[in-house]
Amino acid sequence: MNFADSEVVASILKKDGYELTDMAKDANLVLLNTCSIRDKAEQTVRNKLKNFNSQKKENKDLKVGLLGCMAERLKEKLLDEEKIVDLVVGPDSYKDLPNLLDEVEHNQRAVNVILSKSETYGDISPVRIHNNGINAFVSITRGCDNMCTFCVVPFTRGRERSRNPDSILREINELNEKGYKEITLLGQNVDSYLWYGGGPKKDFKKASEYQKLNAKKFSDLLELVASNFPEIRIRFSTSNPQDMTTDVIETMAKYENICNYIHLPIQSGSDRILKKMNRLHTRQEYLELIKKIREIIPNCGISHDMITGFPTETERDHQDTLSLMEEVEYDFGYMFAYSERPGTYAARHFKDNISPELKQRRLEEIITLQQKHSFERNKRFINSKCSVLIDKSSKKSDDHWSGRTSENNVVVFPKYDLSLGDIVDVKINECTTATLIGDIYKIKV
Ligand code: SAH
């Protein structure tokens, strides 16, 4: 999301006469787009800021700005805490950047952290940064209304709102014309997408009958994108189990260009913890959803997010998480130790009572189990043929391409005279936990 937002910022500033540079030390303006999801993300930003102290001594014109969730969370306080910062701008205020930069030019420090009730950037064509010309992100919703008790996002990104489908299609059309091959539709909770003419999702009940009849939900948007751009591969992230409906899975099955991959965070396998997290579904409901996905799309790649050490998590809760992982056997997973975020419901009501050592031990256990599952899931592909979109050079060898299957598996194979953006059939010969290794079967495009 921040990656996509930085592209919006680059577009706004380009219009204002700014140019991008790869060398931070040459810059007169440095903007850090920040994340608040865990304390570590914020500490990383604070450490990065130190790098600019000496640069600022050498270049008196250098301005430093903090954008994104940390700006929204800490507001003016950031100016006191980080003397090097001239500018603090929240996720919905980037259009104000030219004005704020004017203020900063006049030796003032500037802050704008006002959150919006509409999709703020629908009319902006993002400037793609460090892009391979193959994959691009397209924002479809902003904010989140779910109020998971551990999560800072509703406080830093505001209420949930959806982007006009016309402007989404317009952006994808531009990407298509430029030769992009794959887009990822982005939102904190894409299944909750609802376009009824603008405004926060929570106000939908106040909409007119006409608006309600013509409203578009996520499956409608998916269908629109997939049918309008049959040559483009479509992904989306993130799905929230409580909002994912069968029509989304059916639409995925109906269109070959929608990738067979669903990132479906659950956070814990314990019903008691799910309830305390305000995740509005049970373990059983989640397992039924997984079953339905596999019935409709048998080989669908599925991944999860998991948090260990949420307040009061017992050994038994942790075992529930491990057994859920055994039951699902995910392809991939993103796993984290609980980090208390100031202002969230959990921070206000539950004591962060699991020691760092215990969180870490449980984290290591789930990571080990996930690696085992990823390896097992990858082994299924050995001796089979996969359709792969080439998106970069392999990190380990200049003679090999790296690409992804529809199910989101990374595949590495010899380059021959193939190019970035080609879709090729690869025969898989071996695998590691993270990678399928193969050779060309035949060239498709
Ligand atoms: N809206 C997305 C979440 C984005 S944050 C969704 O619901 O899937 C990505 C992941 O960070 C979350 O799924 C969760 O696993 C993790 N996370 C969020 N808050 C956290 C916290 N306070 N401590 C540890 N991990 C957290």
XYZ file of C-alpha atoms and ligand atoms in Angstrom:
471
model
C 0.000 0.000 0.000
C 2.799 2.411 0.881
C 4.589 1.489 -2.310
C 1.463 2.447 -4.275
C 0.993 5.618 -2.217
C 4.599 6.682 -2.879
C 3.812 6.459 -6.596
C 0.867 8.810 -6.044
C 3.160 11.217 -4.155
C 5.718 11.080 -6.991
C 2.967 11.960 -9.444
C 1.757 14.941 -7.383
C 5.295 16.267 -6.968
C 6.218 15.735 -10.607
C 3.417 18.103 -11.546
C 4.914 20.546 -9.059
C 8.301 20.455 -10.821
C 10.137 17.854 -8.743
C 12.224 15.039 -10.195
C 13.080 11.653 -8.701
C 16.663 10.700 -7.959
C 18.119 7.307 -7.079
C 20.760 8.949 -4.897
C 19.319 10.184 -1.604
C 22.498 12.185 -1.030
C 21.784 14.327 -4.117
C 18.261 15.146 -3.002
C 16.999 18.465 -1.705
C 13.838 16.792 -0.479
C 13.673 13.388 1.166
C 10.285 11.873 1.986
C 10.009 8.716 4.072
C 6.712 6.909 3.651
C 6.203 5.178 6.975
C 4.398 2.198 8.486
C 3.061 1.882 12.046
C 1.788 -1.670 11.974
C 4.404 -2.905 14.461
C 6.762 -1.018 16.748
C 9.742 -2.345 14.789
C 8.542 -0.602 11.601
C 8.557 2.712 13.448
C 11.990 2.091 15.006
C 13.363 1.381 11.512
C 12.155 4.790 10.349
C 13.638 6.530 13.384
C 17.003 4.869 12.682
C 16.827 5.816 9.000
C 16.263 9.456 9.930
C 19.673 9.496 11.649
C 21.312 8.921 8.226
C 20.185 12.370 7.135
C 21.735 14.310 10.032
C 25.127 14.694 8.388
C 23.560 15.333 4.972
C 21.536 18.167 6.455
C 24.694 19.708 7.926
C 26.296 19.697 4.452
C 23.193 20.776 2.538
C 21.285 23.483 4.340
C 18.505 23.318 1.709
C 17.710 19.688 2.462
C 14.151 19.154 3.677
C 13.013 15.923 5.290
C 9.390 14.820 5.409
C 7.614 11.931 7.093
C 4.573 10.585 5.255
C 2.135 7.764 5.948
C 0.862 6.035 9.038
C 3.532 7.150 11.478
C 2.816 10.768 10.482
C -0.881 10.187 11.077
C -0.351 8.422 14.395
C 2.128 10.843 15.975
C 1.193 14.113 14.217
C 2.911 17.298 15.555
C 4.635 15.226 18.227
C 6.980 13.938 15.518
C 8.361 17.447 15.015
C 9.352 17.579 18.697
C 10.729 14.078 18.790
C 12.672 14.171 15.527
C 14.324 17.567 15.130
C 15.459 16.767 11.597
C 11.878 16.512 10.305
C 10.422 19.563 8.502
C 7.198 18.076 7.251
C 4.594 15.612 8.600
C 1.902 14.466 6.155
C -0.754 11.788 6.735
C -1.958 9.273 4.092
C -4.912 11.373 2.898
C -3.124 14.741 2.609
C -0.650 14.216 -0.224
C -2.485 16.571 -2.571
C -1.603 19.333 -0.126
C 2.131 18.582 -0.469
C 2.884 21.482 -2.871
C 1.371 23.976 -0.376
C 3.068 22.354 2.572
C 6.409 22.442 0.743
C 5.905 26.169 0.108
C 5.462 26.659 3.834
C 8.599 24.663 4.483
C 10.525 26.784 1.949
C 9.703 29.791 4.073
C 11.527 28.202 6.969
C 8.478 26.875 8.693
C 7.699 23.337 9.588
C 4.401 21.998 8.247
C 1.846 19.382 9.257
C -1.304 18.025 7.571
C -2.872 14.894 8.983
C -6.520 15.383 8.083
C -8.206 12.112 7.104
C -10.695 12.033 4.242
C -14.094 10.449 3.722
C -13.717 9.854 -0.017
C -11.148 8.077 -2.180
C -8.634 10.863 -2.254
C -6.459 9.972 -5.228
C -8.795 8.417 -7.808
C -7.943 11.029 -10.431
C -4.172 10.664 -10.140
C -2.094 8.509 -12.475
C 0.699 7.216 -10.261
C 4.288 7.655 -11.490
C 5.713 4.129 -11.363
C 8.893 4.051 -9.272
C 11.652 1.442 -9.713
C 9.219 -0.541 -11.736
C 9.934 -3.503 -13.978
C 7.198 -2.420 -16.412
C 5.456 -5.764 -15.790
C 3.641 -5.670 -12.411
C 1.809 -2.702 -10.922
C -0.373 -1.979 -7.899
C -3.784 -0.358 -8.303
C -5.541 0.950 -5.184
C -9.250 0.181 -4.960
C -10.126 0.996 -1.355
C -8.638 3.069 1.423
C -8.962 2.819 5.186
C -10.538 0.022 7.210
C -13.714 -0.279 9.306
C -12.993 -3.662 10.824
C -11.523 -2.634 14.183
C -9.439 -5.729 14.914
C -8.355 -4.982 18.481
C -4.600 -5.276 17.784
C -4.550 -3.111 14.671
C -3.554 0.512 14.248
C -4.736 0.821 10.607
C -8.254 2.224 11.304
C -6.591 5.019 13.308
C -3.937 5.865 10.733
C -5.830 5.327 7.487
C -9.315 6.296 8.533
C -12.709 5.049 7.441
C -13.176 2.604 4.606
C -14.035 4.066 1.198
C -13.985 2.677 -2.306
C -12.679 4.077 -5.534
C -14.852 4.753 -8.559
C -14.655 1.701 -10.897
C -14.323 4.043 -13.910
C -11.141 5.518 -12.509
C -9.830 2.031 -11.648
C -10.477 0.880 -15.232
C -8.878 4.049 -16.580
C -5.691 3.384 -14.598
C -5.545 -0.253 -15.698
C -6.109 0.795 -19.296
C -3.100 3.121 -19.092
C -1.027 0.269 -17.655
C -2.244 -2.061 -20.384
C -1.253 0.424 -23.073
C 2.201 0.705 -21.534
C 2.609 -3.073 -21.750
C 2.082 -4.066 -18.116
C 1.206 -7.751 -17.708
C -0.035 -8.080 -14.150
C -1.879 -5.837 -11.718
C -2.626 -6.253 -8.036
C -5.823 -4.633 -6.777
C -5.025 -3.209 -3.365
C -6.958 -2.479 -0.222
C -6.796 -3.227 3.493
C -9.882 -5.353 2.973
C -10.650 -5.755 -0.731
C -13.725 -7.959 -0.185
C -15.376 -5.027 1.467
C -15.161 -2.948 -1.760
C -18.459 -1.162 -2.365
C -18.969 1.629 -4.873
C -22.297 3.407 -4.588
C -21.290 6.820 -5.877
C -18.708 7.766 -3.249
C -18.526 8.283 0.491
C -17.629 6.046 3.415
C -18.842 2.460 3.342
C -20.579 2.904 6.683
C -22.911 5.498 5.065
C -24.158 3.019 2.432
C -27.339 2.461 4.435
C -28.190 6.148 3.923
C -27.777 5.876 0.116
C -30.768 6.243 -2.220
C -32.593 3.219 -3.667
C -31.069 4.042 -7.061
C -27.548 4.054 -5.587
C -28.197 0.789 -3.778
C -29.490 -0.920 -6.929
C -26.482 0.187 -8.955
C -23.853 -0.439 -6.306
C -20.809 -2.500 -7.256
C -19.274 -4.994 -4.865
C -15.854 -6.609 -5.088
C -16.915 -9.532 -7.290
C -18.510 -7.038 -9.735
C -15.291 -5.047 -9.871
C -13.204 -8.201 -10.383
C -15.477 -9.272 -13.221
C -15.289 -5.832 -14.846
C -11.494 -5.787 -14.722
C -11.060 -9.402 -15.832
C -13.460 -9.109 -18.779
C -12.114 -5.742 -19.954
C -8.468 -6.815 -19.816
C -8.257 -10.495 -20.752
C -4.516 -10.185 -21.464
C -3.699 -8.903 -17.982
C -3.166 -11.140 -14.982
C -5.107 -9.980 -11.964
C -4.255 -10.391 -8.294
C -5.740 -8.776 -5.206
C -4.784 -8.249 -1.578
C -5.843 -8.430 1.234
C -8.906 -10.597 1.779
C -10.531 -10.661 5.175
C -12.262 -13.998 5.904
C -15.282 -12.337 7.486
C -15.973 -10.330 4.308
C -14.993 -12.809 1.588
C -18.080 -14.092 -0.231
C -18.615 -17.089 -2.519
C -19.250 -14.866 -5.544
C -15.626 -13.662 -5.348
C -14.344 -17.258 -5.509
C -16.746 -18.060 -8.342
C -15.608 -15.016 -10.314
C -11.994 -16.129 -9.834
C -12.875 -19.548 -11.214
C -14.736 -18.044 -14.160
C -11.827 -15.956 -15.484
C -8.529 -17.539 -16.361
C -6.706 -14.223 -16.036
C -7.588 -13.896 -12.335
C -4.733 -15.614 -10.502
C -5.515 -18.638 -8.351
C -4.127 -17.185 -5.193
C -5.776 -15.850 -2.039
C -4.010 -14.218 0.862
C -6.366 -14.973 3.723
C -5.009 -13.840 7.106
C -6.502 -15.466 10.195
C -4.078 -14.308 12.961
C -4.807 -17.204 15.361
C -6.249 -20.714 15.324
C -7.916 -20.271 18.713
C -11.562 -19.229 18.892
C -10.959 -17.553 22.228
C -8.170 -15.386 20.788
C -10.062 -14.679 17.533
C -12.891 -13.299 19.639
C -10.533 -11.167 21.724
C -9.027 -9.864 18.475
C -12.537 -8.947 17.243
C -12.042 -11.079 14.143
C -15.699 -11.661 13.374
C -15.546 -15.351 12.455
C -14.742 -18.634 14.162
C -12.047 -21.178 13.359
C -14.751 -23.469 11.954
C -16.185 -20.776 9.671
C -12.695 -20.058 8.398
C -12.058 -23.750 7.697
C -15.357 -23.930 5.818
C -14.276 -20.983 3.696
C -10.989 -22.734 2.888
C -12.937 -25.862 1.964
C -15.189 -23.864 -0.335
C -12.181 -22.211 -2.019
C -10.610 -25.623 -2.647
C -13.856 -27.055 -3.964
C -14.280 -24.220 -6.460
C -10.568 -23.719 -7.299
C -8.850 -27.029 -6.459
C -5.235 -25.831 -6.781
C -5.700 -22.389 -5.326
C -2.608 -21.018 -3.576
C -3.539 -19.894 -0.071
C -1.461 -17.920 2.421
C -1.998 -16.521 5.910
C -0.874 -13.909 8.415
C -0.470 -15.081 11.988
C 0.278 -13.270 15.239
C 1.873 -15.056 18.203
C 1.683 -13.878 21.805
C -1.526 -11.861 21.678
C -2.467 -10.908 25.288
C -3.474 -13.960 27.381
C -2.474 -16.449 24.640
C -1.981 -19.804 26.376
C -0.011 -22.823 25.258
C -3.322 -24.371 24.284
C -4.252 -21.379 22.084
C -0.852 -21.669 20.450
C -1.430 -25.384 19.837
C -4.754 -24.434 18.197
C -2.817 -22.205 15.799
C -0.419 -25.032 14.956
C -3.268 -27.506 14.433
C -5.136 -25.066 12.202
C -2.002 -24.694 10.094
C -1.758 -28.489 9.887
C -5.362 -28.679 8.773
C -5.066 -26.038 6.070
C -1.466 -26.683 4.955
C -0.873 -23.193 3.584
C 1.391 -22.457 0.637
C 2.930 -19.388 2.285
C 2.637 -17.443 5.505
C 3.607 -14.124 7.042
C 4.119 -14.461 10.779
C 4.642 -11.865 13.487
C 5.100 -11.511 17.246
C 2.372 -9.353 18.767
C 3.405 -5.719 19.075
C 1.206 -3.513 21.232
C 0.076 -0.410 19.345
C -0.838 2.642 21.422
C -4.484 3.685 21.177
C -5.830 0.334 19.937
C -8.554 -1.467 21.880
C -6.080 -4.190 22.884
C -3.591 -1.632 24.216
C -6.312 0.047 26.247
C -7.929 -3.097 27.631
C -5.519 -6.040 27.617
C -2.153 -6.256 29.326
C 0.667 -7.222 26.917
C 1.397 -10.150 29.229
C 3.256 -12.637 27.027
C 7.018 -12.280 27.442
C 9.123 -11.444 24.356
C 10.912 -14.789 24.758
C 7.670 -16.745 24.715
C 6.291 -14.782 21.720
C 9.550 -15.515 19.920
C 9.526 -19.228 20.772
C 5.967 -19.598 19.491
C 6.819 -17.528 16.424
C 9.739 -19.803 15.618
C 7.508 -22.847 15.984
C 4.930 -21.576 13.520
C 7.624 -20.433 11.080
C 9.220 -23.894 11.166
C 5.862 -25.538 10.535
C 5.091 -23.137 7.670
C 8.452 -23.885 6.053
C 7.674 -27.584 6.201
C 4.280 -26.979 4.583
C 5.664 -24.640 1.905
C 8.211 -27.311 0.986
C 5.528 -30.034 0.845
C 3.222 -27.826 -1.231
C 6.078 -26.935 -3.584
C 6.984 -30.618 -4.047
C 3.564 -31.212 -5.644
C 4.741 -29.248 -8.678
C 7.788 -31.421 -9.410
C 7.516 -32.944 -12.902
C 4.525 -30.790 -13.733
C 4.192 -27.871 -16.128
C 3.581 -24.322 -14.850
C 2.686 -21.188 -16.739
C 5.074 -18.477 -15.525
C 5.133 -14.709 -16.041
C 8.782 -13.567 -16.100
C 9.127 -10.537 -13.829
C 12.818 -10.231 -12.890
C 16.307 -11.683 -13.078
C 16.961 -14.376 -10.501
C 18.671 -12.903 -7.430
C 21.150 -15.759 -7.319
C 22.116 -16.058 -10.984
C 22.266 -13.631 -13.897
C 21.713 -16.549 -16.265
C 18.281 -17.295 -14.820
C 14.900 -15.597 -14.917
C 12.517 -15.484 -11.982
C 8.749 -15.396 -12.425
C 5.497 -16.384 -10.755
C 2.823 -18.929 -11.357
C -0.855 -18.085 -11.097
C -0.730 -19.603 -7.571
C 2.067 -17.142 -6.672
C 4.918 -19.651 -6.527
C 8.312 -18.253 -7.504
C 9.894 -20.178 -10.384
C 13.532 -19.923 -11.520
C 14.781 -21.218 -14.890
C 17.466 -20.536 -17.566
C 17.079 -17.330 -19.570
C 17.671 -18.527 -23.150
C 16.530 -15.644 -25.373
C 13.359 -14.986 -23.379
C 12.435 -11.512 -22.120
C 10.858 -9.849 -19.110
C 7.086 -10.025 -19.440
C 7.022 -13.279 -21.452
C 4.623 -15.950 -20.261
C 6.242 -19.348 -20.615
C 5.568 -22.958 -19.732
C 8.177 -24.270 -17.343
C 8.707 -27.885 -16.338
C 9.530 -28.076 -12.631
C 12.496 -30.323 -11.780
C 13.210 -29.541 -8.127
C 12.277 -27.146 -5.346
C 13.266 -25.474 -2.089
C 10.816 -24.104 0.533
C 10.574 -20.808 -1.339
C 11.352 -21.598 -4.985
C 10.470 -23.964 -7.814
C 13.393 -24.680 -10.132
C 12.776 -25.778 -13.694
C 13.476 -25.480 -17.397
C 11.559 -24.238 -20.405
C 8.887 -26.495 -21.791
C 7.782 -24.406 -24.691
C 7.372 -20.705 -25.429
C 3.766 -19.540 -25.274
C 3.903 -15.853 -26.227
N -5.768 -5.249 6.531
C -4.901 -6.358 6.453
C -3.769 -6.278 7.437
C -2.626 -5.465 7.073
S -1.407 -5.547 8.269
C -5.661 -7.613 6.824
O -6.613 -7.560 7.573
O -5.220 -8.638 6.400
C -0.617 -7.071 7.884
C -0.480 -8.001 9.036
O 0.264 -7.425 10.094
C -1.770 -8.411 9.715
O -2.496 -9.351 8.989
C -1.273 -8.954 11.031
O -0.900 -10.307 10.936
C -0.023 -8.124 11.285
N -0.269 -7.168 12.372
C -1.165 -6.171 12.402
N -1.127 -5.548 13.604
C -0.185 -6.176 14.345
C 0.318 -6.016 15.671
N -0.177 -5.080 16.490
N 1.299 -6.838 16.088
C 1.789 -7.798 15.281
N 1.365 -8.003 14.023
C 0.381 -7.204 13.552
